[in-house]
Amino acid sequence: MTSPSPRRPRRGSLQSTVVRWVLKPALWIGCLAPAAWLARGVATLDLGADPVKTLTHTTGLTALILLLLTLTVTPARRLSGVDALIALRRPLGLFAFFYATVHLLIYAVFDHRFDPAEIAADIVEHPWVLVGFAAFLILLTLALTSPPPVVRRLGGRTWNRLHRLIYPAAGLAVLHFFWLVKKDTREPVLYGAILLLILASRFFIRPTRRPRTAAPD
Amino acid sequence: MIIRRPPDLPTAEITDEALYHDRRRWLAATAAAVAGLAVPRSAAALGQGQDDKPTPYDVVTTYNNYYEFGTDKSDPAQNAGGLKVKPWTVSVEGDVKKPGRYDLDDLLKGLPTVERVYRMRCVEAWSMVIPWNGVLLRDLLKKLEPGTNAKFVEFTTLADARQMPGLRYDVLAWPYVEGLRIDEAAHPLTMLATGIYGKPILNQNGAPIRLVVPWKYGFKGGKSIVKIRFMETMPKTAWNLAAPNEYGFYANVNPNVSHPRWSQKTERRLGEFFRRPTLMFNGYADQVGSLYSNLDLRTNY
């Protein structure tokens, strides 16, 4: 996705301790909160008039937000100079993938009774569905190439190039949202603007030049 | 033929709300979905081909599209409370023998009241079943006596920025305007509703008077009507103006003509988990099909 972490933060440094014992647990709690909220809603039958819509929309929106958060890790690291932040990137990305998967499953089961032919027809006929599905396929690829052994096998450079696909994935996700709303496009446009801002930041916030190492993260 | 209660919605099938809230069905559906993923297509029954139970009152009154009060489904119930609906004046204009500015009570005076349980299919592919109270539009037409050149009826709805926060955003060209061909307006299914579930209609549902055309997508049902105009030319309606390629003047419920962005083949009845097939003319084909025998429904969507 971005240039790999140039050097591993020294174990026991204050920064990496904070990331490991404060930020990472906070990330896990924050990322699991929407799922917990939905689970509670399912258990107490409290998901509004159209529960399936609530489930679909919440999981989709959470996936999009996490995708955007994943993309802010590198600019945040460069701005702050705290290299240890890179440790947040993979869990954020994988949680985005998790919510996207649940989102897709809810759609497949409740909207199409898991009928492959019907789902295929829906994907082909409706660009809105197609772009969502394309975004999912990208996230799937990125998730499958996330475990450290796979990263090592691919090599840092290839991995980096491949994981730049997260930008098109986020763009497709925003478009998916945009095409879904009937008329009031303020919300998807807001997320689109945030994505553009993150993308633009890559050109303004340059990485500081440091010796490269082979393996990322 | 006037049907007091359409035969497909017998009172006997009205299930009480407790059953709707039955958690077993919820759990069964969820379990089936989670465990199975192999829900047999024939057992698709969970949503399909079932009866038309009236949607619970609290759902009908909290899940609304009424953009003048905000575009979220929950906005109207939250923001419409302060709308002043009494006194209410409806202006009758155009090619009609008895034009004028009518107090709502005078406008409806002498018209027989009716109760109708209708399916309501939103263009967004969800649906409800609503027991309406009100009058038949045809009875009002008889009273107002449209002229011979009145080929269409236009309904203009309230646009009062002081009472309606949604007007701050020009999501649509306010005021919201809807319209019908005169024969559609005179059809015995078309009604002007002033109540739901036997109670006075709430603001978020279009108080004090709104249009109900059960074989058309829900957006045809203009809410809080302030003007009725009889005209020779087709009215310029709000959604048609906003996106002509997506929303036509007719807007008849039609599973065979997709919205450009999504399918209209199926719908989710609120309260159910799986989708059910959408019926031609929302299931009222026998009653209204003949209105469109000479119309290409593909181009006149």
Short mmCIF file of C-alpha atoms in Angstrom, two decimals, chain A residues 41-45 47-53 55-56 105 109-111 113-115 118 122 125-128 178-184 186, chain B residues 21 23 26 30 33 37 39 41 44 48 59 63 65 67 71 73 123-124 126 169 171 239 242 247 258 261-263 265 268 270-271 273-275:
data_model
loop_
_atom_site.label_atom_id
_atom_site.label_comp_id
_atom_site.label_asym_id
_atom_site.label_seq_id
_atom_site.Cartn_x
_atom_site.Cartn_y
_atom_site.Cartn_z
CA GLY A 41 -29.84 -5.28 18.00
CA VAL A 42 -30.41 -8.74 16.57
CA ALA A 43 -30.73 -10.26 20.03
CA THR A 44 -33.17 -7.65 21.30
CA LEU A 45 -35.04 -7.21 18.01
CA LEU A 47 -32.86 -2.74 14.54
CA GLY A 48 -35.64 -0.47 13.34
CA ALA A 49 -38.44 -0.96 10.86
CA ASP A 50 -36.24 -2.59 8.26
CA PRO A 51 -33.65 -4.67 10.16
CA VAL A 52 -32.02 -6.04 7.03
CA LYS A 53 -31.45 -2.53 5.75
CA LEU A 55 -27.62 -4.53 9.00
CA THR A 56 -26.61 -3.93 5.39
CA LEU A 105 -23.17 -12.09 3.01
CA VAL A 109 -28.60 -14.29 1.93
CA PHE A 110 -31.45 -11.87 2.57
CA ASP A 111 -31.74 -10.21 -0.80
CA ARG A 113 -31.41 -16.33 -0.84
CA PHE A 114 -27.83 -17.18 -1.73
CA ASP A 115 -28.83 -18.02 -5.28
CA GLU A 118 -29.61 -14.48 -9.23
CA ASP A 122 -27.82 -8.62 -10.23
CA GLU A 125 -27.33 -5.73 -14.53
CA HIS A 126 -26.67 -3.06 -11.94
CA PRO A 127 -23.46 -1.00 -11.98
CA TRP A 128 -24.12 -0.09 -8.35
CA PHE A 178 -23.23 7.29 -4.19
CA TRP A 179 -25.26 5.21 -6.64
CA LEU A 180 -27.34 3.72 -3.89
CA VAL A 181 -28.88 6.92 -2.55
CA LYS A 182 -31.97 8.17 -4.27
CA LYS A 183 -31.23 11.87 -4.32
CA ASP A 184 -29.63 13.21 -1.19
CA ARG A 186 -24.46 14.66 0.79
CA HIS B 21 -43.04 -8.89 17.27
CA ARG B 23 -39.05 -13.21 18.37
CA TRP B 26 -36.79 -13.48 13.96
CA THR B 30 -31.71 -15.51 11.36
CA ALA B 33 -29.81 -17.65 7.19
CA LEU B 37 -27.03 -20.37 3.58
CA VAL B 39 -32.26 -21.94 2.33
CA ARG B 41 -35.63 -21.78 -2.82
CA ALA B 44 -38.42 -19.04 0.20
CA GLN B 48 -43.06 -14.83 -0.28
CA VAL B 59 -43.63 1.27 11.78
CA TYR B 63 -40.46 4.99 8.74
CA ASN B 65 -40.18 9.44 3.15
CA TYR B 67 -38.18 15.04 2.42
CA THR B 71 -34.24 12.70 3.95
CA LYS B 73 -36.56 7.65 7.21
CA VAL B 123 -39.76 2.88 -5.52
CA GLU B 124 -36.84 2.03 -3.20
CA TRP B 126 -39.63 -1.81 0.30
CA TYR B 169 -31.66 21.70 1.05
CA VAL B 171 -32.89 17.98 -2.80
CA TRP B 239 -39.32 13.36 -8.97
CA ALA B 242 -35.35 15.75 -10.47
CA TYR B 247 -38.84 8.54 -12.38
CA SER B 258 -36.16 -1.79 -13.60
CA ARG B 261 -29.92 1.69 -10.87
CA TRP B 262 -31.76 -1.15 -9.15
CA SER B 263 -34.17 -3.96 -9.85
CA LYS B 265 -38.55 -7.37 -9.43
CA ARG B 268 -38.92 -6.25 1.15
CA LEU B 270 -41.16 -4.20 6.28
CA GLY B 271 -40.97 -6.70 9.12
CA PHE B 273 -36.33 -10.67 6.16
CA PHE B 274 -36.47 -12.12 2.71
CA ARG B 275 -37.77 -10.36 -0.34
#
